[in-house]
């Protein structure tokens, strides 16, 4: 993305604030014109003072009063206008940053799981914060001072040529030198800065990874190794950053030298022009003042270009995520059918993650409301993928899935997922209170409803043991709870949602045998009247399933009840024998 297009997008993101932005731009142009007129008026005052004035003080004051009054007026206007521009620029930039960070966060949450599987969460947080902070800074500084600086340069150059082209020529040379130098430095350092941003992303990912697995780091005595790894990344970052800084430092030194030389040239050349009658003292003073202003504006412009250049990779990353189109989106005519009955049908559904090997292939089966369908098979056989298709974590690349005869792609995503409760194999919990985690599926749930769900999930005992009850925090990813407590809380969350379709992905794997037996009785009651899909590796827990689907290499190779499959003596029988033989050996 080119610089011009990149920063046009930055301005486009102002959205509803566009009218205020245009007003601020107009105010900046007025400021630039006023800042140019002020030294011109000052030069005229100097010419009047150095010329012939009336002998009396009163008469001399009457001659100078109009010029002094206008000069003071422009000075006051500049002060007031600059204060108002800064005031409104602050509010505009803060409002838009808050809006953009919210929109970006919503967009990222809607991206498919395939995107999040390939993108580290630490990097995503870094991209979001760095990108929105950059946008805020650009809006704030652009409207507060940099737009006026650019406008001043554009106003000064042609107008100064009209006033005295001879004295204006050093200013033109200075501007061209600044521009050439800035382009050269940006060209030399562009690729190096992209490498710097890659090191920053790696730093964020590594730090987040270690902090997210701090128990593993401590238990395996890896603190020093992790710190050493992070230090290595920091050192690489510094090695990549120093050449970029060196280029901009050289540019700063050269621009300072150029500005000093320009002032000296204007003074010497202006003195010569005065001696030969081609310039007045007032013009020399005016151009010296304009040169000082121009130099400060050019330094601002170079500083702005430097910051734009350094922030361009951050904005490219930010817009890259923002431009990622969700693979799963509501169709224009998507519907919300309300609560469904729960008849689920897979029709030759297939999916491949890499386009080479099928994760699931030609899945076809039907589950009636109230059925309990168990999915069994070796690890990697496609069980979790099949149910991920049901709640549209992915869409099948061929075939279809229907609920109550309606293709699930015709549902609004929120409507579909309101009808499905999922208890994942990996317990996913927020770093919030027990109540907030339970209310994920039912935000308006009362404490009585939460208590009932917790009781049915065998979770009420550990809730009541805590003095804060449902308001007790559970830590990041539920670290303040045991594995079994986390899993029971996840089950209670799904029960509180009370969906017509329930997915249990190894939902009791972290429970002790006694609690699991109690929970199985509760789940038997909960499963009545709703379509339930159970992924279980402990085959003894699915004896009462209405139907068992046996997966192998992404396909359903057998189907039937537990007893029917046992009698057939097929692949399911082999799984049962292998599992019970292992248990007996243990």
Coordinates of C-alpha atoms in Angstrom, one line a residue:
X1 CA 0.0 0.0 0.0
X2 CA 1.5 3.3 -1.1
X3 CA 2.1 6.1 1.4
X4 CA -0.5 8.3 -0.3
X5 CA -3.2 5.6 -0.3
X6 CA -2.3 4.6 3.2
X7 CA -2.8 8.1 4.7
X8 CA -5.9 8.7 2.6
X9 CA -7.3 5.7 4.4
X10 CA -6.3 7.3 7.7
X11 CA -8.4 10.3 6.8
X12 CA -11.3 8.2 5.5
X13 CA -11.5 6.5 8.9
X14 CA -12.6 9.8 10.3
X15 CA -16.1 8.8 9.1
X16 CA -18.8 10.7 10.9
X17 CA -16.3 13.3 12.1
X18 CA -15.6 14.4 8.5
X19 CA -17.5 17.7 8.8
X20 CA -15.4 18.7 11.9
X21 CA -12.2 17.6 10.1
X22 CA -13.0 19.8 7.1
X23 CA -13.7 22.7 9.5
X24 CA -10.3 22.1 11.2
X25 CA -8.6 22.0 7.8
X26 CA -10.1 25.3 6.8
X27 CA -9.1 26.8 10.2
X28 CA -5.5 25.5 9.6
X29 CA -5.4 27.2 6.2
X30 CA -6.6 30.5 7.8
X31 CA -3.9 30.1 10.5
X32 CA -1.2 29.5 7.8
X33 CA -2.3 32.7 5.9
X34 CA -2.2 34.7 9.1
X35 CA 1.2 33.4 10.1
X36 CA 2.5 34.5 6.7
X37 CA 0.9 37.9 6.8
X38 CA 2.2 38.6 10.3
X39 CA 5.9 39.0 9.3
X40 CA 5.0 40.9 6.2
X41 CA 3.1 43.5 8.3
X42 CA 6.1 43.6 10.7
X43 CA 8.3 44.4 7.7
X44 CA 6.1 47.3 6.7
X45 CA 6.2 48.6 10.3
X46 CA 10.0 48.5 10.2
X47 CA 10.0 50.4 6.9
X48 CA 7.7 53.1 8.4
X49 CA 9.9 53.4 11.4
X50 CA 13.1 53.6 9.3
X51 CA 11.5 56.2 7.0
X52 CA 10.4 59.8 7.7
X53 CA 7.7 60.1 10.4
X54 CA 5.9 63.3 11.7
X55 CA 7.9 65.1 14.4
X56 CA 5.1 64.9 17.0
X57 CA 4.5 61.7 18.8
X58 CA 0.8 61.9 18.3
X59 CA 1.0 62.3 14.6
X60 CA 3.6 59.5 14.3
X61 CA 1.3 57.3 16.4
X62 CA -1.6 58.0 14.0
X63 CA 0.6 56.9 11.0
X64 CA 1.7 53.7 12.7
X65 CA -1.6 52.8 14.5
X66 CA -3.3 51.1 11.6
X67 CA -0.4 48.8 10.8
X68 CA 0.2 48.1 14.5
X69 CA -3.5 47.4 15.1
X70 CA -3.7 45.0 12.2
X71 CA -0.4 43.3 13.2
X72 CA -1.7 42.8 16.8
X73 CA -5.1 41.6 15.5
X74 CA -3.4 38.9 13.4
X75 CA -1.3 37.9 16.4
X76 CA -4.4 37.6 18.7
X77 CA -6.3 35.7 15.9
X78 CA -3.4 33.2 15.6
X79 CA -3.4 32.6 19.4
X80 CA -7.1 32.1 19.7
X81 CA -7.5 30.1 16.5
X82 CA -4.6 27.8 17.4
X83 CA -6.1 27.1 20.9
X84 CA -9.5 26.3 19.3
X85 CA -8.0 24.0 16.7
X86 CA -6.0 22.2 19.4
X87 CA -9.2 21.9 21.6
X88 CA -11.3 20.3 18.8
X89 CA -8.5 18.2 17.3
X90 CA -8.0 16.6 20.7
X91 CA -11.7 15.7 21.0
X92 CA -11.9 14.5 17.4
X93 CA -8.9 12.2 17.6
X94 CA -9.9 10.7 21.0
X95 CA -13.5 10.0 19.9
X96 CA -12.4 8.4 16.6
X97 CA -9.8 6.2 18.3
X98 CA -12.4 4.8 20.7
X99 CA -14.7 4.1 17.8
X100 CA -12.1 2.5 15.6
X101 CA -10.7 0.3 18.4
X102 CA -14.2 -0.9 19.1
X103 CA -14.9 -1.6 15.4
X104 CA -11.6 -3.3 14.9
X105 CA -12.2 -5.5 18.0
X106 CA -15.6 -6.5 16.7
X107 CA -14.2 -7.3 13.3
X108 CA -11.4 -9.5 14.7
X109 CA -13.9 -11.4 16.9
X110 CA -15.9 -12.2 13.8
X111 CA -13.0 -13.6 11.8
X112 CA -13.0 -17.4 11.4
X113 CA -11.2 -19.8 13.7
X114 CA -8.8 -20.6 10.9
X115 CA -7.6 -17.0 11.0
X116 CA -7.1 -17.1 14.8
X117 CA -5.4 -20.4 14.6
X118 CA -2.7 -18.9 12.3
X119 CA -2.5 -15.5 14.1
X120 CA -1.0 -15.3 17.6
X121 CA -3.3 -13.5 20.1
X122 CA -0.3 -11.4 21.4
X123 CA 0.4 -10.1 17.9
X124 CA -3.3 -9.3 17.4
X125 CA -3.4 -7.2 20.6
X126 CA -0.1 -5.5 19.5
X127 CA -1.5 -4.7 16.0
X128 CA -4.8 -3.3 17.5
X129 CA -3.2 -1.1 20.1
X130 CA -0.2 0.1 17.9
X131 CA -2.5 0.8 15.0
X132 CA -5.1 2.7 16.9
X133 CA -2.5 4.7 18.8
X134 CA -0.9 5.6 15.5
X135 CA -4.2 6.7 14.1
X136 CA -4.9 8.8 17.2
X137 CA -1.5 10.5 16.9
X138 CA -1.9 11.2 13.2
X139 CA -5.3 12.8 13.6
X140 CA -4.3 14.8 16.6
X141 CA -1.0 16.1 15.3
X142 CA -2.1 16.6 11.7
X143 CA -5.1 18.8 12.6
X144 CA -3.4 20.5 15.6
X145 CA -0.2 21.7 13.8
X146 CA 1.1 19.7 10.8
X147 CA -1.7 20.7 8.4
X148 CA -1.0 24.3 9.2
X149 CA 2.7 23.8 8.6
X150 CA 2.1 22.3 5.1
X151 CA -0.4 25.0 4.3
X152 CA 2.1 27.7 5.4
X153 CA 4.8 26.3 3.1
X154 CA 2.3 26.2 0.1
X155 CA 1.2 29.8 0.8
X156 CA 4.7 31.2 1.5
X157 CA 6.6 30.0 -1.6
X158 CA 4.5 31.6 -4.4
X159 CA 3.7 34.7 -2.4
X160 CA 7.3 35.4 -1.4
X161 CA 8.2 35.3 -5.0
X162 CA 5.8 38.1 -5.7
X163 CA 7.1 40.2 -2.7
X164 CA 10.8 39.8 -3.7
X165 CA 11.9 36.9 -5.9
X166 CA 15.5 37.6 -5.2
X167 CA 15.1 37.2 -1.4
X168 CA 12.7 34.3 -2.0
X169 CA 15.2 32.2 -4.0
X170 CA 17.2 30.9 -0.9
X171 CA 13.8 29.8 0.6
X172 CA 13.0 27.8 -2.6
X173 CA 16.5 26.2 -2.6
X174 CA 16.0 25.3 1.1
X175 CA 12.6 23.7 0.4
X176 CA 13.9 21.6 -2.5
X177 CA 16.9 20.5 -0.3
X178 CA 14.6 19.4 2.5
X179 CA 12.3 17.5 0.1
X180 CA 15.2 15.7 -1.6
X181 CA 16.8 14.7 1.7
X182 CA 13.5 13.4 3.1
X183 CA 12.8 11.3 0.1
X184 CA 16.3 9.9 0.1
X185 CA 16.2 8.9 3.8
X186 CA 12.7 7.4 3.4
X187 CA 13.9 5.4 0.4
X188 CA 17.0 4.1 2.2
X189 CA 15.3 3.2 5.5
X190 CA 11.9 1.8 4.3
X191 CA 12.8 -1.9 4.1
X192 CA 14.8 -1.7 7.3
X193 CA 11.8 -0.3 9.2
X194 CA 9.6 -3.2 8.0
X195 CA 12.1 -5.6 9.5
X196 CA 12.0 -3.6 12.8
X197 CA 8.2 -4.1 13.0
X198 CA 8.5 -7.8 12.4
X199 CA 10.8 -7.9 15.4
X200 CA 8.3 -6.0 17.5
X201 CA 5.6 -8.5 16.5
X202 CA 7.9 -11.4 17.4
X203 CA 8.6 -9.7 20.8
X204 CA 4.8 -9.4 21.5
X205 CA 4.1 -13.0 20.5
X206 CA 7.0 -14.4 22.6
X207 CA 6.1 -12.3 25.7
X208 CA 2.4 -13.2 25.5
X209 CA 3.3 -16.9 24.9
X210 CA 5.5 -17.1 28.0
X211 CA 3.0 -15.1 30.2
X212 CA 0.1 -17.3 29.0
X213 CA 2.0 -20.4 30.0
X214 CA 3.7 -19.1 33.2
X215 CA 2.9 -22.3 35.1
X216 CA 4.8 -24.4 32.4
X217 CA 7.7 -21.9 32.4
X218 CA 8.1 -22.1 36.2
X219 CA 7.5 -25.9 36.6
X220 CA 10.2 -26.7 33.9
X221 CA 12.6 -24.0 35.3
X222 CA 12.6 -22.1 32.0
X223 CA 12.5 -18.6 33.4
X224 CA 16.1 -17.9 32.5
X225 CA 15.8 -19.5 29.1
X226 CA 12.6 -17.5 28.3
X227 CA 14.2 -14.3 29.5
X228 CA 17.3 -15.1 27.4
X229 CA 15.1 -15.7 24.3
X230 CA 13.3 -12.4 24.8
X231 CA 16.6 -10.6 25.3
X232 CA 17.8 -12.1 22.0
X233 CA 14.8 -10.7 20.2
X234 CA 15.3 -7.3 21.8
X235 CA 18.9 -7.3 20.7
X236 CA 17.9 -8.2 17.1
X237 CA 15.3 -5.4 17.2
X238 CA 17.9 -2.9 18.3
X239 CA 20.3 -4.0 15.6
X240 CA 17.6 -3.5 13.0
X241 CA 16.4 -0.2 14.5
X242 CA 19.8 1.6 14.8
X243 CA 20.5 1.9 11.0
X244 CA 17.1 3.5 10.6
X245 CA 17.8 6.0 13.4
X246 CA 21.2 6.8 12.0
X247 CA 19.6 7.8 8.6
X248 CA 17.2 10.1 10.3
X249 CA 19.8 11.5 12.6
X250 CA 22.0 12.3 9.6
X251 CA 19.0 14.0 8.0
X252 CA 18.4 16.1 11.1
X253 CA 22.1 17.3 11.2
X254 CA 22.0 18.2 7.5
X255 CA 18.7 20.1 7.8
X256 CA 20.0 22.1 10.8
X257 CA 23.1 23.0 8.8
X258 CA 20.9 24.0 5.8
X259 CA 18.7 26.2 7.9
X260 CA 21.6 28.1 9.4
X261 CA 23.2 28.6 6.0
X262 CA 19.9 29.9 4.6
X263 CA 19.5 32.5 7.3
X264 CA 23.1 33.7 6.7
X265 CA 22.5 33.9 2.9
X266 CA 19.3 35.9 3.3
X267 CA 21.0 38.3 5.7
X268 CA 24.1 38.8 3.5
X269 CA 22.2 38.8 0.2
X270 CA 19.6 41.1 1.6
X271 CA 22.2 43.5 2.8
X272 CA 23.7 43.6 -0.7
X273 CA 20.2 44.1 -2.3
X274 CA 19.6 47.0 0.1
X275 CA 22.9 48.7 -0.9
X276 CA 21.9 48.5 -4.6
X277 CA 18.3 49.6 -3.9
X278 CA 16.5 46.3 -4.7
X279 CA 15.3 45.6 -1.1
X280 CA 14.3 47.6 1.9
X281 CA 15.2 47.0 5.6
X282 CA 11.6 45.9 6.2
X283 CA 11.8 43.3 3.5
X284 CA 15.0 41.9 4.9
X285 CA 13.4 41.7 8.3
X286 CA 10.2 40.1 6.8
X287 CA 12.2 37.5 4.9
X288 CA 14.4 36.7 7.9
X289 CA 11.2 36.2 10.0
X290 CA 9.6 34.2 7.1
X291 CA 12.8 32.1 6.8
X292 CA 12.7 31.3 10.6
X293 CA 9.0 30.3 10.3
X294 CA 9.7 28.3 7.1
X295 CA 12.6 26.5 8.8
X296 CA 10.4 25.5 11.8
X297 CA 7.6 24.4 9.4
X298 CA 10.0 22.4 7.3
X299 CA 11.4 20.7 10.4
X300 CA 7.9 19.9 11.5
X301 CA 7.2 18.5 8.0
X302 CA 10.4 16.3 8.2
X303 CA 9.4 15.2 11.7
X304 CA 6.0 14.3 10.5
X305 CA 7.4 12.4 7.5
X306 CA 9.7 10.6 9.8
X307 CA 6.8 9.6 12.1
X308 CA 4.7 8.6 9.1
X309 CA 7.5 6.5 7.8
X310 CA 8.1 4.8 11.1
X311 CA 4.4 4.1 11.6
X312 CA 3.6 2.9 8.1
X313 CA 4.3 -0.8 8.8
X314 CA 2.0 -0.5 11.9
X315 CA -0.8 0.9 9.8
X316 CA -0.2 -1.7 7.1
X317 CA -0.6 -4.5 9.6
X318 CA -3.7 -2.8 11.1
X319 CA -5.4 -2.3 7.7
X320 CA -4.3 -5.8 6.7
X321 CA -6.3 -7.3 9.5
X322 CA -9.2 -4.8 9.0
X323 CA -9.3 -5.8 5.3
X324 CA -9.5 -9.5 6.0
X325 CA -12.9 -10.7 4.9
X326 CA -14.6 -13.2 7.2
X327 CA -15.1 -16.4 5.4
X328 CA -18.2 -16.9 7.5
X329 CA -20.7 -14.1 6.9
X330 CA -24.5 -13.7 7.0
X331 CA -26.0 -14.0 3.6
X332 CA -28.1 -11.0 2.5
X333 CA -31.3 -12.9 3.0
X334 CA -30.2 -14.8 6.2
X335 CA -33.0 -15.5 8.6
X336 CA -33.5 -15.8 12.4
X337 CA -36.1 -18.7 12.9
X338 CA -36.1 -18.4 16.7
X339 CA -35.8 -21.5 18.7
X340 CA -35.4 -24.6 16.5
X341 CA -36.7 -28.1 17.2
X342 CA -33.3 -29.7 16.6
X343 CA -33.5 -32.0 13.6
X344 CA -30.0 -32.1 12.2
X345 CA -29.0 -33.6 8.9
X346 CA -25.5 -33.9 7.3
X347 CA -25.6 -34.4 3.5
X348 CA -22.3 -35.5 2.0
X349 CA -20.5 -32.7 4.0
X350 CA -16.7 -32.5 3.3
X351 CA -13.9 -30.2 4.5
X352 CA -10.2 -30.0 3.9
X353 CA -8.0 -27.5 5.8
X354 CA -5.1 -27.6 3.4
X355 CA -6.8 -28.5 0.2
X356 CA -4.8 -31.8 0.1
X357 CA -6.1 -34.1 2.8
X358 CA -9.8 -34.3 3.8
X359 CA -10.4 -33.6 7.4
X360 CA -13.9 -35.0 7.0
X361 CA -15.3 -36.6 3.8
X362 CA -18.9 -37.2 2.7
X363 CA -20.5 -37.2 6.1
X364 CA -24.2 -38.1 5.9
X365 CA -26.4 -38.8 8.9
X366 CA -29.6 -37.5 10.6
X367 CA -30.2 -36.7 14.3
X368 CA -33.8 -36.3 15.4
X369 CA -34.9 -34.0 18.3
X370 CA -34.1 -35.8 21.6
X371 CA -31.4 -38.0 20.1
X372 CA -28.0 -38.5 21.7
X373 CA -25.5 -39.1 18.9
X374 CA -22.0 -40.1 20.0
X375 CA -18.9 -39.7 17.8
X376 CA -16.0 -42.0 18.5
X377 CA -12.8 -42.9 16.8
X378 CA -9.1 -42.3 17.0
X379 CA -7.5 -38.9 17.6
X380 CA -7.6 -36.9 14.3
X381 CA -10.4 -39.0 12.8
X382 CA -12.6 -35.9 12.2
X383 CA -15.0 -35.9 15.1
X384 CA -14.4 -32.4 16.4
X385 CA -14.2 -31.1 12.8
X386 CA -17.6 -32.6 12.1
X387 CA -19.3 -30.8 15.0
X388 CA -17.3 -27.6 14.2
X389 CA -19.2 -27.6 10.9
X390 CA -22.5 -27.8 12.8
X391 CA -21.9 -24.5 14.7
X392 CA -20.2 -23.0 11.7
X393 CA -16.7 -22.6 13.0
X394 CA -16.1 -23.6 9.3
X395 CA -18.3 -24.2 6.3
X396 CA -18.2 -27.4 4.3
X397 CA -16.5 -27.1 1.0
X398 CA -19.1 -29.5 -0.5
X399 CA -22.4 -30.9 0.7
X400 CA -24.6 -29.3 3.3
X401 CA -25.9 -29.3 6.8
X402 CA -29.5 -28.5 7.7
X403 CA -31.4 -27.9 10.9
X404 CA -35.2 -28.4 10.7
X405 CA -34.7 -28.7 6.9
X406 CA -33.0 -25.2 6.6
X407 CA -29.4 -25.0 5.4
X408 CA -27.4 -23.6 8.3
X409 CA -25.8 -21.1 5.9
X410 CA -29.2 -19.5 5.6
X411 CA -29.3 -18.8 9.3
X412 CA -28.0 -15.6 10.8
X413 CA -24.8 -16.7 12.6
X414 CA -26.0 -15.3 15.9
X415 CA -29.3 -17.1 15.5
X416 CA -27.6 -20.4 14.7
X417 CA -25.3 -20.2 17.6
X418 CA -28.0 -19.1 20.0
X419 CA -29.6 -22.5 19.3
X420 CA -26.4 -24.5 20.0
X421 CA -24.6 -24.9 23.3
X422 CA -21.0 -26.1 23.1
X423 CA -18.8 -27.6 25.9
X424 CA -15.3 -27.7 24.3
X425 CA -12.6 -30.2 25.1
X426 CA -10.3 -27.3 26.0
X427 CA -12.2 -25.4 28.7
X428 CA -12.4 -21.8 27.6
X429 CA -13.1 -19.3 30.4
X430 CA -12.8 -15.5 30.7
X431 CA -10.7 -13.8 33.4
X432 CA -13.9 -12.6 35.1
X433 CA -16.2 -13.8 37.8
X434 CA -18.0 -17.1 37.9
X435 CA -21.3 -15.3 37.2
X436 CA -19.9 -13.5 34.2
X437 CA -18.7 -16.8 32.8
X438 CA -22.0 -18.5 33.3
X439 CA -23.9 -15.6 31.7
X440 CA -21.9 -15.9 28.5
X441 CA -24.8 -17.8 26.9
X442 CA -27.6 -16.0 28.8
X443 CA -26.7 -12.5 29.8
X444 CA -29.9 -11.9 31.7
X445 CA -29.8 -15.0 33.8
X446 CA -30.8 -14.6 37.5
X447 CA -28.8 -15.9 40.4
X448 CA -31.5 -18.6 40.9
X449 CA -31.1 -19.8 37.3
X450 CA -27.3 -19.8 37.7
X451 CA -27.6 -21.8 40.9
X452 CA -29.9 -24.4 39.3
X453 CA -27.5 -24.8 36.3
X454 CA -24.5 -25.1 38.7
X455 CA -26.3 -27.7 40.8
X456 CA -27.1 -29.8 37.7
X457 CA -23.5 -29.6 36.5
X458 CA -22.2 -30.6 40.0
X459 CA -20.5 -27.2 40.3
X460 CA -22.5 -25.6 43.1
X461 CA -20.3 -27.1 45.9
X462 CA -17.1 -25.2 44.8
X463 CA -19.1 -22.0 44.1
X464 CA -20.5 -22.0 47.6
X465 CA -17.2 -22.8 49.2
X466 CA -15.9 -19.5 48.0
X467 CA -16.9 -16.5 50.2
X468 CA -17.7 -14.4 47.1
X469 CA -19.9 -17.0 45.7
X470 CA -20.9 -16.3 42.1
X471 CA -18.9 -13.1 42.1
X472 CA -15.6 -14.8 42.8
X473 CA -13.0 -14.2 40.2
X474 CA -11.5 -17.3 38.5
X475 CA -8.2 -15.9 37.1
X476 CA -6.9 -16.0 33.6
X477 CA -8.3 -19.0 31.7
X478 CA -9.8 -20.1 35.1
X479 CA -6.4 -20.8 36.7
X480 CA -7.9 -20.3 40.2
X481 CA -10.0 -23.4 39.7
X482 CA -9.0 -27.0 39.3
X483 CA -9.3 -28.7 35.9
X484 CA -12.5 -30.5 37.0
X485 CA -14.0 -27.3 38.4
X486 CA -13.3 -25.5 35.1
X487 CA -15.0 -28.2 33.2
X488 CA -18.0 -28.3 35.4
X489 CA -18.3 -24.6 35.1
X490 CA -18.2 -24.9 31.3
X491 CA -21.0 -27.5 31.4
X492 CA -23.1 -25.3 33.8
X493 CA -22.7 -22.4 31.3
X494 CA -24.0 -24.6 28.4
X495 CA -26.9 -25.8 30.6
X496 CA -27.8 -22.2 31.6
X497 CA -28.0 -21.3 27.9
X498 CA -30.6 -24.1 27.5
X499 CA -30.1 -24.7 23.8
X500 CA -32.2 -27.2 21.7
X501 CA -28.9 -28.6 20.4
X502 CA -26.0 -29.5 22.7
X503 CA -22.4 -30.4 21.8
X504 CA -20.2 -32.1 24.4
X505 CA -16.6 -32.4 23.2
X506 CA -15.0 -34.7 25.8
X507 CA -17.0 -32.7 28.4
X508 CA -16.2 -35.0 31.3
X509 CA -12.5 -35.8 30.6
X510 CA -11.1 -33.8 33.5
X511 CA -13.5 -35.2 36.1
X512 CA -12.9 -37.8 38.7
X513 CA -14.9 -41.0 38.4
X514 CA -17.4 -40.2 41.2
X515 CA -18.1 -36.7 40.0
X516 CA -18.3 -38.0 36.4
X517 CA -20.9 -40.6 37.4
X518 CA -23.0 -37.9 39.2
X519 CA -22.7 -35.6 36.2
X520 CA -23.6 -38.3 33.8
X521 CA -26.9 -38.7 35.6
X522 CA -27.5 -35.0 35.4
X523 CA -26.6 -34.9 31.7
X524 CA -29.0 -37.8 31.0
X525 CA -31.8 -35.5 32.4
X526 CA -30.6 -32.5 30.6
X527 CA -30.3 -34.3 27.2
X528 CA -34.0 -35.2 27.2
X529 CA -35.9 -33.2 24.6
X530 CA -32.8 -31.8 22.9
X531 CA -30.5 -33.0 20.2
X532 CA -27.1 -33.9 21.8
X533 CA -23.8 -34.7 20.2
X534 CA -21.2 -36.3 22.4
X535 CA -17.5 -36.8 21.5
X536 CA -16.1 -39.3 23.9
X537 CA -12.9 -41.3 24.1
X538 CA -14.1 -43.3 27.1
X539 CA -16.4 -45.6 25.3
X540 CA -18.1 -46.9 28.4
X541 CA -19.7 -43.5 28.9
X542 CA -21.8 -43.7 25.6
X543 CA -23.6 -47.0 26.2
X544 CA -26.9 -45.2 26.3
X545 CA -26.4 -43.1 23.1
X546 CA -29.2 -43.3 20.6
X547 CA -26.7 -43.8 17.9
X548 CA -22.9 -44.0 17.7
X549 CA -21.0 -42.8 14.6
X550 CA -17.6 -44.4 14.2
X551 CA -15.0 -42.2 12.5
X552 CA -11.8 -43.3 10.7
X553 CA -9.7 -41.1 8.4
X554 CA -12.4 -38.4 8.3
X555 CA -15.2 -40.8 7.3
X556 CA -18.1 -42.5 9.1
X557 CA -17.2 -46.2 8.8
X558 CA -19.8 -47.6 11.1
X559 CA -23.1 -46.5 12.7
X560 CA -25.5 -48.1 15.2
X561 CA -26.1 -48.5 18.9
X562 CA -23.5 -49.7 21.3
X563 CA -24.8 -53.3 21.3
X564 CA -25.3 -53.4 17.5
X565 CA -21.8 -52.3 16.8
X566 CA -20.4 -54.7 19.3
X567 CA -22.2 -57.6 17.6
X568 CA -20.8 -56.6 14.2
X569 CA -17.3 -57.2 15.4
X570 CA -15.9 -54.3 13.3
X571 CA -13.7 -51.3 13.9
X572 CA -15.7 -50.2 16.9
X573 CA -15.3 -53.6 18.5
X574 CA -11.5 -53.2 18.1
X575 CA -11.6 -49.8 19.8
X576 CA -13.6 -51.2 22.7
X577 CA -11.3 -54.2 23.2
X578 CA -8.2 -52.0 23.0
X579 CA -9.6 -49.6 25.5
X580 CA -10.9 -52.1 28.0
X581 CA -7.7 -54.2 27.7
X582 CA -5.7 -51.1 28.6
X583 CA -7.9 -50.3 31.6
X584 CA -7.6 -53.9 32.8
X585 CA -3.8 -53.8 32.4
X586 CA -3.7 -50.6 34.4

